[in-house]
Coordinates of C-alpha atoms in Angstrom, one line a residue:
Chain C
X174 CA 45.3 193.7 127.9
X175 CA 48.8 192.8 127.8
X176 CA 49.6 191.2 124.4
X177 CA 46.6 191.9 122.1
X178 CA 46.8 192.1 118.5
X179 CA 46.2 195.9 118.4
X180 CA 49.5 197.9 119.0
X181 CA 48.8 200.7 121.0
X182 CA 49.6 204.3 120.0
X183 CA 52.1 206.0 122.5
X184 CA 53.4 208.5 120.5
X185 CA 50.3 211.2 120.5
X186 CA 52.1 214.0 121.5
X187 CA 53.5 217.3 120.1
X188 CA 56.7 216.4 119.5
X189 CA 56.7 214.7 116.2
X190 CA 58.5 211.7 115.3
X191 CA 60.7 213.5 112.7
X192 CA 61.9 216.0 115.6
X193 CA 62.4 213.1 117.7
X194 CA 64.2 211.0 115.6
X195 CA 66.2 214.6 114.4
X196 CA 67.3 215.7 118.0
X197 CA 68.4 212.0 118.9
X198 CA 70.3 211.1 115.8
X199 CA 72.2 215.1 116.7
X200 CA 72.8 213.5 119.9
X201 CA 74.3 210.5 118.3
X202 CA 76.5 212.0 116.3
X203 CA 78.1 213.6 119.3
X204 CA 78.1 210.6 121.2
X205 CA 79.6 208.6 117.9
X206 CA 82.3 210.8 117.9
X207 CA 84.8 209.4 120.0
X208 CA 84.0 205.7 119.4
X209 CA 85.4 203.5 122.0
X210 CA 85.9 199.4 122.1
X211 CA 87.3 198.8 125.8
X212 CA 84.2 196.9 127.6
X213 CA 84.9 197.7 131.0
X214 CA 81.5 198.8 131.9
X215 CA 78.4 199.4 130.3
X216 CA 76.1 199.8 133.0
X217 CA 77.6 203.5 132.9
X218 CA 76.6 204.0 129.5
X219 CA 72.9 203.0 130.0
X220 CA 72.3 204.9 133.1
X221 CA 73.6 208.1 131.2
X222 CA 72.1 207.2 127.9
X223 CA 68.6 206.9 130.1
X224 CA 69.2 210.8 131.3
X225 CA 69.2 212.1 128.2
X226 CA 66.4 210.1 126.5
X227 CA 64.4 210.6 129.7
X228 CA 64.6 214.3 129.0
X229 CA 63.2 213.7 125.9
X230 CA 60.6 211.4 126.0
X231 CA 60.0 212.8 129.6
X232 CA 58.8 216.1 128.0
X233 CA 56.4 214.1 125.7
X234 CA 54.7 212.4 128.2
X235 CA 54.4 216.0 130.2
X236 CA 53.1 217.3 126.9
X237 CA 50.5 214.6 126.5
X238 CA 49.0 214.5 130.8
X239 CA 48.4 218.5 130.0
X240 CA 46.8 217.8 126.7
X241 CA 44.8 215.3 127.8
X242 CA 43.8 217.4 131.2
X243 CA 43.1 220.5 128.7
X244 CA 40.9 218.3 126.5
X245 CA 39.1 217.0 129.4
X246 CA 38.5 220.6 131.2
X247 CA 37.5 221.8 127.7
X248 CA 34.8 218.6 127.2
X249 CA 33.6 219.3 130.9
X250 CA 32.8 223.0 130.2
X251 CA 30.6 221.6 126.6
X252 CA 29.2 219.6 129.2
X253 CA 30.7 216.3 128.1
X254 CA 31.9 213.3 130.0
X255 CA 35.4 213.7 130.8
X256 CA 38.0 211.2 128.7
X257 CA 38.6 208.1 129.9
X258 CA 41.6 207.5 131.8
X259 CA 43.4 203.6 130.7
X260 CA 45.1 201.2 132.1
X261 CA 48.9 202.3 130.1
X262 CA 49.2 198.0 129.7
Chain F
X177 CA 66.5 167.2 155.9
X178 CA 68.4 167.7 153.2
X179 CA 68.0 170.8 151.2
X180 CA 69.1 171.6 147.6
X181 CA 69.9 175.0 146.8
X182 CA 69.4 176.1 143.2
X183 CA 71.7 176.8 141.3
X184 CA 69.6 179.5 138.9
X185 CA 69.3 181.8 142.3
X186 CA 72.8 182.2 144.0
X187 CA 73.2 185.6 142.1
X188 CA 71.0 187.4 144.2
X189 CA 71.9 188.3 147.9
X190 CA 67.9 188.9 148.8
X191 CA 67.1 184.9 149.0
X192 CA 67.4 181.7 147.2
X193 CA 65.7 179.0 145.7
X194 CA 66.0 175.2 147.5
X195 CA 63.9 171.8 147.2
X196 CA 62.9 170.2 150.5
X197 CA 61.5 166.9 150.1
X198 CA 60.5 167.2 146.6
X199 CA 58.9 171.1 146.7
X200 CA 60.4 173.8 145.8
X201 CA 60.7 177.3 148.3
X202 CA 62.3 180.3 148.2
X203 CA 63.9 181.7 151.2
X204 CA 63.8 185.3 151.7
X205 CA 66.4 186.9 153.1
X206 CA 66.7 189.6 156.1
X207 CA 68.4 192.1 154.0
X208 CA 65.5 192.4 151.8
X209 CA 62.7 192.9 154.2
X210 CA 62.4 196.4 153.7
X211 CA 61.7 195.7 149.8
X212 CA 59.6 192.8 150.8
X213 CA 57.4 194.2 153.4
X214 CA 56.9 197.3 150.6
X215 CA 55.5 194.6 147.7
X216 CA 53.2 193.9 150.3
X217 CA 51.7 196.5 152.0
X218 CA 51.9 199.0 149.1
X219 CA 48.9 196.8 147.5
X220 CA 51.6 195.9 143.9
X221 CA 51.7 192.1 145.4
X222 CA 47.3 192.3 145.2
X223 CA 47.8 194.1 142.0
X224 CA 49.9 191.6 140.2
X225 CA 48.4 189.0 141.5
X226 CA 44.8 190.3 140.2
X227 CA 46.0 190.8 137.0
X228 CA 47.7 187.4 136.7
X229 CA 51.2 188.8 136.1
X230 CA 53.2 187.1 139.4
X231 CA 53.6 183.7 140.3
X232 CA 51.0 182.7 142.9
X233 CA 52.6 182.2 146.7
X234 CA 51.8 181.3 150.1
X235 CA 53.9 181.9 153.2
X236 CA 54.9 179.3 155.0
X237 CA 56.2 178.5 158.9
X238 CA 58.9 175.9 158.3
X239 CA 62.3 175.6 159.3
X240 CA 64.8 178.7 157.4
X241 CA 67.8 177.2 155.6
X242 CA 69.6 179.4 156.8
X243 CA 69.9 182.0 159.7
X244 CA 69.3 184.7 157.5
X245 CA 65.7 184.1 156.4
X246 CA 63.0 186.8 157.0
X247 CA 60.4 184.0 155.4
X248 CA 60.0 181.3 153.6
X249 CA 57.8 181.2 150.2
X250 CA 56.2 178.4 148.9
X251 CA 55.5 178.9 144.9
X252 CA 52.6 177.6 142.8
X253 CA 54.3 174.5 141.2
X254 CA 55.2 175.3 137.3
X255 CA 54.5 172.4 134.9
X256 CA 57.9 172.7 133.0
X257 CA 60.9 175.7 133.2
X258 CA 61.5 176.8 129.6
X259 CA 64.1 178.9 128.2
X260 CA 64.3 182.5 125.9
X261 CA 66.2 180.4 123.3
X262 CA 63.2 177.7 123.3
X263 CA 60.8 180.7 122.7
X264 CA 58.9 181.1 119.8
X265 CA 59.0 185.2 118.4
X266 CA 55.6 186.1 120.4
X267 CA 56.7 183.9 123.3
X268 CA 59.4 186.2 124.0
X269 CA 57.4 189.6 122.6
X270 CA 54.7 188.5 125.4
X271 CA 57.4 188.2 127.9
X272 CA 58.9 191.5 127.4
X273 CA 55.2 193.1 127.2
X274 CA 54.3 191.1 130.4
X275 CA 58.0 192.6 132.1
X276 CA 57.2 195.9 130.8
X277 CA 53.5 195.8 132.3
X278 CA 55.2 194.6 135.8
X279 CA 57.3 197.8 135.4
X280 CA 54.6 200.0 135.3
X281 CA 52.3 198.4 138.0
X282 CA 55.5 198.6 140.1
X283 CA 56.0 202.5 139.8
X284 CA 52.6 203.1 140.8
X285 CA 53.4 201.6 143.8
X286 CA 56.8 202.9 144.4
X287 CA 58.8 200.1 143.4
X288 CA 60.9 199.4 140.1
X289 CA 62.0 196.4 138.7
X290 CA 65.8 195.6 139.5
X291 CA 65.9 193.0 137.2
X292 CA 64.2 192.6 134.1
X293 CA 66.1 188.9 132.8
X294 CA 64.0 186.5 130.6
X295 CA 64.9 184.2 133.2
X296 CA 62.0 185.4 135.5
X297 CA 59.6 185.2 133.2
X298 CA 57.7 181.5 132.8
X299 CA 54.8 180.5 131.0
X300 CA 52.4 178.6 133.2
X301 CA 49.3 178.1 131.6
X302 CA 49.5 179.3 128.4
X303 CA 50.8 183.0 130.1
X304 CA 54.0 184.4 130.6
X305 CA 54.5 184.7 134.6
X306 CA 57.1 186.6 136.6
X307 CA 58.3 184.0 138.7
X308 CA 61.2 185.6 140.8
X309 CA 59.5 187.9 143.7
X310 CA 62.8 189.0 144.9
X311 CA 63.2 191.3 141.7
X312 CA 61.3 194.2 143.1
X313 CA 63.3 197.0 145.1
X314 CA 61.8 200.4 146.8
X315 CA 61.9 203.2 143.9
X316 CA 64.0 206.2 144.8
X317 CA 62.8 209.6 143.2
X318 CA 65.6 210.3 140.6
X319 CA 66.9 206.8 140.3
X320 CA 67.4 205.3 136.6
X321 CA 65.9 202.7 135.8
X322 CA 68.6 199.7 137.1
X323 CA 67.3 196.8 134.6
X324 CA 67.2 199.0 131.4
X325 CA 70.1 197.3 130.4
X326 CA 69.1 194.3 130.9
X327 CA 65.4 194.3 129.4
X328 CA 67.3 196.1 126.4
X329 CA 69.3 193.1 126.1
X330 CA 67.2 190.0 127.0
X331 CA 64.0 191.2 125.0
X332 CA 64.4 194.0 122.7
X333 CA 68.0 192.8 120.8
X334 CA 66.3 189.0 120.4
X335 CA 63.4 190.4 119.3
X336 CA 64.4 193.2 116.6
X337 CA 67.1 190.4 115.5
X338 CA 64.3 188.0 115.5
X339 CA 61.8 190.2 113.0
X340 CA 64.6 192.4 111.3
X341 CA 67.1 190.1 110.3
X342 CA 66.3 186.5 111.0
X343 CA 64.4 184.5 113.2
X344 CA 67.2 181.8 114.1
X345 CA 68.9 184.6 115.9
X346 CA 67.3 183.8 119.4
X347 CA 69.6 180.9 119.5
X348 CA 72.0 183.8 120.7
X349 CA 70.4 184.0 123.8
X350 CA 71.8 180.3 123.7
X351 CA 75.6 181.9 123.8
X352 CA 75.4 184.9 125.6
X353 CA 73.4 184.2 129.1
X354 CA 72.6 187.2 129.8
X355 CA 71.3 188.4 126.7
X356 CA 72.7 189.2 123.6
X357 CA 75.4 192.5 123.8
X358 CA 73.9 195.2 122.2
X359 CA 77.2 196.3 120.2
X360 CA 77.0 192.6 118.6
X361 CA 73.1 193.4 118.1
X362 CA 73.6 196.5 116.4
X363 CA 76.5 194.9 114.0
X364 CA 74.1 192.3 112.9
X365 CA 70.7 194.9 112.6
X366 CA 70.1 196.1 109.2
X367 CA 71.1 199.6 108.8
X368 CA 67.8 200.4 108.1
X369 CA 66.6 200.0 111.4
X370 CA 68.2 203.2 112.8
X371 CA 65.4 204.7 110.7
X372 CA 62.8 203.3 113.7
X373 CA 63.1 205.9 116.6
X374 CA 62.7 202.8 119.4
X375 CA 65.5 200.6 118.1
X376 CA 68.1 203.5 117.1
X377 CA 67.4 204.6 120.8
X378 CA 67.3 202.0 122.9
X379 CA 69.9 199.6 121.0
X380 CA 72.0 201.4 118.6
X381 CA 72.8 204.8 120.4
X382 CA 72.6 202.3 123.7
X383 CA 75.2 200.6 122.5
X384 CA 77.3 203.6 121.2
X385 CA 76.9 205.2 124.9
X386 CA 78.5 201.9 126.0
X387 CA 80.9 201.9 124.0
X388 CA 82.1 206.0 124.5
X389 CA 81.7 205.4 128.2
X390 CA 83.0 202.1 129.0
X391 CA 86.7 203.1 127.9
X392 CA 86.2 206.8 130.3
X393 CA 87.9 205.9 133.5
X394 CA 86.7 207.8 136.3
X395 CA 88.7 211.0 136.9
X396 CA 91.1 211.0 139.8
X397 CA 89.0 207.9 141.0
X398 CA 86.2 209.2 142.2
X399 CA 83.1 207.9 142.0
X400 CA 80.7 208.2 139.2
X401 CA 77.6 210.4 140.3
X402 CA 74.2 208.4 139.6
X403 CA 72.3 210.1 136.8
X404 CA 69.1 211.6 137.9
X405 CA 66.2 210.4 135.5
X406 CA 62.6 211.7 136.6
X407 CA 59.9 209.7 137.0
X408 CA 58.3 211.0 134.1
X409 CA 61.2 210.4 132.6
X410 CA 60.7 206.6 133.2
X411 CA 57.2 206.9 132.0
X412 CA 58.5 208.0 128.8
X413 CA 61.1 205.6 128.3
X414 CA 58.6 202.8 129.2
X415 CA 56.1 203.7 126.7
X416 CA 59.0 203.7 124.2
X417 CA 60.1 200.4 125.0
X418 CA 56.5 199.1 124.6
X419 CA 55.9 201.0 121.5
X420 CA 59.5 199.2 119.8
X421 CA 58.3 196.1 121.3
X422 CA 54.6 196.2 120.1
X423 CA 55.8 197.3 116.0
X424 CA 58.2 194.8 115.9
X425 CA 56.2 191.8 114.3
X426 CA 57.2 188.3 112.7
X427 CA 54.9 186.3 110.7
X428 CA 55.0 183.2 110.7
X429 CA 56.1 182.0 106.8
X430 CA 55.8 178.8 104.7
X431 CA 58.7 176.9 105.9
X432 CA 59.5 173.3 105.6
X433 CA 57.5 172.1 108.5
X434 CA 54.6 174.9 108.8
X435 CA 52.3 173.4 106.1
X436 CA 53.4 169.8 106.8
X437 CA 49.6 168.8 107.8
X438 CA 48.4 170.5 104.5
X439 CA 51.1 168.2 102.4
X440 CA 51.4 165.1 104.1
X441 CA 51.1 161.5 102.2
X442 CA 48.8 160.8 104.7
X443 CA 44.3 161.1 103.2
X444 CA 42.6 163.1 106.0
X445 CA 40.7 159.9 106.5
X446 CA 44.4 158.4 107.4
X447 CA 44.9 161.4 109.7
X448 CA 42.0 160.9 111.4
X449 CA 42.9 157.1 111.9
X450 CA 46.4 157.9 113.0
X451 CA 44.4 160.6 115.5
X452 CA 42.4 157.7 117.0
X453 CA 44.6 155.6 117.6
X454 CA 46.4 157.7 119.6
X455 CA 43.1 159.1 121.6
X456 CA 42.8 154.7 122.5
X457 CA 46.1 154.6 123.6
X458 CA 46.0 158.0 125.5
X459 CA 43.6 156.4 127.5
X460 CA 44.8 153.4 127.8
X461 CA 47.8 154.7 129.7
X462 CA 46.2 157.7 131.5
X463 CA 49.4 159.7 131.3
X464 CA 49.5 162.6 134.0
X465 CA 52.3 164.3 131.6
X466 CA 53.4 164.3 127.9
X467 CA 56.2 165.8 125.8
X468 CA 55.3 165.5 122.0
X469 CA 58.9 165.4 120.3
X470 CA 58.2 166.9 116.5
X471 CA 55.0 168.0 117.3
X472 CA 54.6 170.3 114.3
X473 CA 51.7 172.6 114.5
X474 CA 50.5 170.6 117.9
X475 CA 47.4 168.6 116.1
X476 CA 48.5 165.5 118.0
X477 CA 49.7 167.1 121.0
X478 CA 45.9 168.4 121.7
X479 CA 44.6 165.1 121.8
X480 CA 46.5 165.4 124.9
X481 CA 46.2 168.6 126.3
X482 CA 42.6 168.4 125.3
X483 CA 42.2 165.6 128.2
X484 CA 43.7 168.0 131.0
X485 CA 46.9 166.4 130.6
X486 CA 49.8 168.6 130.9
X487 CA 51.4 169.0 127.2
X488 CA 54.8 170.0 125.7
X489 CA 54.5 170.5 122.2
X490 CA 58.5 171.0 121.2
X491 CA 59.3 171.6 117.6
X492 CA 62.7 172.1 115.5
X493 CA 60.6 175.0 113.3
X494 CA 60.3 178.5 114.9
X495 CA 57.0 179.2 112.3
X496 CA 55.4 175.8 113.5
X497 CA 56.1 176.5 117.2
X498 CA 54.7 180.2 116.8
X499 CA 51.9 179.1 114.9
X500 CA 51.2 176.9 117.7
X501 CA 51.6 179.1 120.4
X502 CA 49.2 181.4 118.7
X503 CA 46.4 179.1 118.6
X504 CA 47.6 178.0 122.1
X505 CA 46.5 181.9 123.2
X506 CA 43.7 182.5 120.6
X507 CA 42.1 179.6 122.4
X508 CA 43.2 180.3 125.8
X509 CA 44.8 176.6 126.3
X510 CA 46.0 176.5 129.1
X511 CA 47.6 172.9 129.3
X512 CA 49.7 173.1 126.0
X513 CA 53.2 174.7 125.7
X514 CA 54.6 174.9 122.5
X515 CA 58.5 174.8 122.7
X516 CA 61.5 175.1 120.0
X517 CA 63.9 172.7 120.2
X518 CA 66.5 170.4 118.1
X519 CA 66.2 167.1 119.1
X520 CA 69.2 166.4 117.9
X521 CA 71.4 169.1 120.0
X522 CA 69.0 169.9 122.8
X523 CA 69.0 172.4 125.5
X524 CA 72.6 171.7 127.9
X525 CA 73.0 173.0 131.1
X526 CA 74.2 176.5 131.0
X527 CA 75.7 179.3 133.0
X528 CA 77.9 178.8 136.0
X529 CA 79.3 175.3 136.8
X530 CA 76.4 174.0 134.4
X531 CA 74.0 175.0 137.1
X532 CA 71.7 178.0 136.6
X533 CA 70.1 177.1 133.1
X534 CA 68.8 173.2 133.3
X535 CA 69.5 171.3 130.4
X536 CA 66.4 169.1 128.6
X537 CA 66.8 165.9 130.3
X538 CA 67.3 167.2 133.8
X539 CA 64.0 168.5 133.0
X540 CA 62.5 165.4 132.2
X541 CA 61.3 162.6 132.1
X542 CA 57.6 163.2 131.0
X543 CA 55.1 160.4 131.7
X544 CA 54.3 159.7 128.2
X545 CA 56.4 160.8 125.3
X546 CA 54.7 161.0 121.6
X547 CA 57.1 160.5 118.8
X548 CA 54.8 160.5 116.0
X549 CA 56.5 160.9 112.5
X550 CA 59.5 161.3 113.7
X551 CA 61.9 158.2 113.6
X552 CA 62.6 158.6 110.3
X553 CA 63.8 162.2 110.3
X554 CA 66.5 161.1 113.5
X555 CA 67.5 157.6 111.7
X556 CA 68.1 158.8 108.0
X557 CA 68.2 162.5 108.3
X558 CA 70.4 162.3 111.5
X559 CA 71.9 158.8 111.3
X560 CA 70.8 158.3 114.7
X561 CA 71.0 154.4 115.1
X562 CA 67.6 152.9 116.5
X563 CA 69.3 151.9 119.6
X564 CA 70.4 155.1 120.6
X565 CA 66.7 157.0 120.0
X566 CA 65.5 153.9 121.9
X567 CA 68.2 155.0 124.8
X568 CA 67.5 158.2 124.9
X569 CA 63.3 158.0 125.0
X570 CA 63.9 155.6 128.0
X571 CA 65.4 158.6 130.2
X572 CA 62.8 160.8 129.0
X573 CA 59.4 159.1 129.2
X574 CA 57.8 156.1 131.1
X575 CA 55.5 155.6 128.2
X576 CA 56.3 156.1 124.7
X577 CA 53.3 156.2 121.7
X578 CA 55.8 156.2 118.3
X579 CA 55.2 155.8 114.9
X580 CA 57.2 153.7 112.5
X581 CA 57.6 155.1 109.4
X582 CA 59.4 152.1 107.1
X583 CA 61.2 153.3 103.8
X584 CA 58.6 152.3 101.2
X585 CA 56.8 155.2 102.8
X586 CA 57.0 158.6 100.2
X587 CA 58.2 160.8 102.7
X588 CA 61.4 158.0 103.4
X589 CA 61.6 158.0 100.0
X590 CA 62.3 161.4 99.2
X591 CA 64.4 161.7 102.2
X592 CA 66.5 158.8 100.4
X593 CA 66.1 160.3 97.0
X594 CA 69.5 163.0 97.5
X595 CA 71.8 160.5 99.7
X596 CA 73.2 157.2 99.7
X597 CA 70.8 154.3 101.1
X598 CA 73.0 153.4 103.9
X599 CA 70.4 152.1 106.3
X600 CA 70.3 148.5 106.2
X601 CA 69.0 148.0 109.5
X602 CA 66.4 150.3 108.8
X603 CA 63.0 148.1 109.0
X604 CA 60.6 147.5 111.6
X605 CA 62.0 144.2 112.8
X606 CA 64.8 145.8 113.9
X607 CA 62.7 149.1 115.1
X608 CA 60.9 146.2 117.4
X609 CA 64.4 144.6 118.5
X610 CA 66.0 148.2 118.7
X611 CA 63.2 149.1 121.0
X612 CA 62.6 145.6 123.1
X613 CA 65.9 145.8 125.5
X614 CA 64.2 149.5 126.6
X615 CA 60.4 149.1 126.0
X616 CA 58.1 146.4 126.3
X617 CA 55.7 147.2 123.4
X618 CA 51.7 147.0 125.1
X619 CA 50.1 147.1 121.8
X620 CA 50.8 148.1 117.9
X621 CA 48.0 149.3 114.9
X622 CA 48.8 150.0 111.5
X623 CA 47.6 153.2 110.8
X624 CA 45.0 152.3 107.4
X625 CA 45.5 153.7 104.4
X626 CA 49.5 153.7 105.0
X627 CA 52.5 151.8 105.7
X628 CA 52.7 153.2 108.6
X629 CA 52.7 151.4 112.3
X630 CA 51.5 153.2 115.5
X631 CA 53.4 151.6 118.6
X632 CA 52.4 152.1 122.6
X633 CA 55.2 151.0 124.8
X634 CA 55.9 151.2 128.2
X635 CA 60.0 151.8 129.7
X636 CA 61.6 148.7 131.6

């Protein structure tokens, strides 16, 4: 489903929100710091701004494919169905 | 043979739109056949085609417009081309979900989304579409993502302007072609919303990281190396961008226009008159399209769409039109579009030499136009002379249903109560003569229980 009612919850790994939102707004201090207003290109900007978040939310979603393949080796062993995987739409 | 190229597609060196002999094709170009052949055979064409995310194509043998051409596509026909800035809030919330869904489906496959404009996304039947095919590219292990930029600026600005500050603000998109700068986003945000961890990332410190490295010139003019961003990476900042998407909401308040149905002058019994009259006329003309001009919440408009006929239901009120569109989707109706639009500064052409956005009329004319409750609000509201609607209705419809609404009615009357009565002319014998050098008038009913007239007429 693409645009149901229900949002859907992407932010279940260990990494909480607070830490999140705490290491990002250090790194935008240090970006703040030398504020500039010529708009030559900000293409440049994105790509490197996309590096560092990548890192970030990269390391969440590695956090939550081993948590989910731990949980689903641990069901297995009680004998239970693995977890489902989902279409991420 | 004469071709048209169009103008919306000149951007992109991988094809072009053109119109031979009244259809529309899309030439792909040599220089993308690598990319092209990769859509294909990696199984993402099936894919998004299963899932009803990608305009349906066929490839066709005719003659290449140019020398260039690797093949030739022939689209599925769209109904009508709409715009971000005539997008209701979910319209445009569906379209960035919809992008964001293609973006996924596409990394599966090895591929990535080069560009992720509004513009490429159309509603046909009721769903938002990607239309362009050409906007696929071969994903290279380590690449960023090329249209983050771009999605940042064409969905998520409109849309946390739309829902944290104030829905009028998609008119921006209006102004600023492609998408709304994120610096000017973030000036206008409310300083709250660097409290939510998707909209301080991917708009305010976005913008700040333009902004610090925009003014950096490149040392001793070399080149800038690429940043490396991992795939999971991508994953990540995907699910983010959904995630800021999917919490930002808008409901839908009590403006002026909203609850008109629920405090009209009109008795439901009245209502239900005005309603069929229109059915009779409806099929007494047998229109194969219809554009309902102030359609409000769509009531009238689904008399038409409820036959199979192709409907445009625009409206001046953002919480009509999304209320619309809702039911529109909660009802899976496929032959209405909701729309926003002023009638009284429409859509222009926009973009380069006037070319790559289509203004309203070029868009038109629509078989039957419904103006119901409506001449009032242009002639006293607007001080549009009757002559001048009359004009305009005759380039944008070959039949016209209208309603004349004279000035003993309640709703005249209040619009008279704050402003000088100078509407002399403003009576339904000169409505008739306004209209009779355009329109030859096929039948007229009073609607009962009102003052109200119901006219079917038919362009000259």
């Amino acid at each position: 489903m693409i645009f149901g009612s229900t949002p859907r919850r992407h932010s279940r790994c260990l990494l909480s929100a607070g830490i999140r939102s705490g290491l990002l707004a250090l790194f935008g201090l240090l970006i703040l710091a030398q504020p500039a207003w010529a708009y030559l290109d900000p293409g440049t900007g994105s790509y490197l701004l996309q590096m560092f978040v990548a890192v970030l939310l990269g390391a969440g979603v590695a956090v939550k494919v081993y948590w989910r393949k731990i949980t689903a080796f641990l069901s297995s062993r009680r004998g239970g169905q693995p977890g489902k995987t989902h279409d991420d739409v | 043979m004469s071709d048209t190229t169009l103008g919306a597609s000149f951007r992109d060196p991988s094809g072009f739109l053109f119109r031979r002999s009244g259809v529309l094709y899309r030439q792909v170009n040599v220089s993308y056949r690598e990319h092209y052949d990769h859509l294909q055979t990696s199984g993402l064409l099936k894919r998004l085609r299963a899932d009803r995310l990608i305009i349906p194509y066929d490839e066709v043998d005719i003659p290449p417009v140019t020398p260039s051409a690797y093949r030739i596509l022939k689209p599925q026909p769209l109904e009508f081309v709409s715009y971000p800035y005539e997008w209701c809030f979910s319209q445009l919330r569906d379209a960035a979900l919809t992008t964001l869904a293609i973006q996924r489906r596409a990394l599966a496959c090895g591929m990535s989304l080069k560009d992720a404009s509004a513009y490429n996304i159309q509603f046909h039947e009721c769903r938002p579409l990607l239309i362009d095919t050409l906007s696929f590219e071969i994903y290279r292990e380590g690449r960023p993502w090329v249209a983050y930029r771009q999605f940042c600026q064409h969905f998520l600005a409109p849309l946390a302007l739309m829902a944290r500050r104030d829905v009028r603000l998609n008119q921006l998109l209006r102004v600023h072609i492609d998408g709304i700068p994120l610096d000017l986003c973030t000036r206008l945000l409310p300083w709250s919303t660097r409290l939510n961890f998707g909209l301080f990332t991917h708009l305010h410190l976005h913008a700040a990281a333009q902004r610090r490295y925009a003014a950096r010139g490149t040392p001793d003019g070399q080149a800038r190396r690429t940043p490396r961003v991992s795939r999971r990476g991508l994953e990540g900042i995907l699910n983010s961008l959904e995630g800021a998407v999917r919490r930002l909401r808008w409901k839908a308040g009590e403006t002026e226009w909203a609850d008109y149905y629920d405090f009209t002058n009109y008795t439901s019994d009245a209502q239900e008159a005005k309603g069929r009259i229109v059915d009779r006329f409806l099929d007494k003309i047998v229109p194969t399209s219809v554009w309902d001009l102030g359609a409000n919440t769509g009531r009238f408009s689904r008399l038409a769409s409820g036959r199979g006929i192709p409907t445009i239901a625009f409206d001046i009120d953002p919480a009509a039109v999304e209320r619309n569109y809702l039911e529109c989707r909660r009802g899976d109706e496929r032959m209405l579009l909701p729309l926003l639009l002023d009638l009284t500064n429409p859509s222009p052409a926009l973009g380069w030499a006037h070319r790559e956005r289509m203004s309203l009329v070029e868009r038109g004319p629509a078989d039957a136009i419904l103006a119901l409750a409506l001449v009032h609000h242009l002639a006293i509201s607007n001080n549009v002379p009757l002559p001048r609607l009359a004009e305009f209705l005759h380039t944008q419809g070959r039949h016209l249903i209208i309603e004349f609404v004279p000035k003993s009615d309640s709703k005249v009357r209040t619009l008279l109560a704050t402003r000088e009565d100078v509407f002399p002319d403003y009576h339904e014998e000169s409505f008739r003569a306004a209209f009779a050098p355009n329109f030859e008038t096929l039948e007229s009913e009073r609607i009962p229980g009102t003052e109200r007239t119901l006219y079917l007429m038919r362009a000259k």
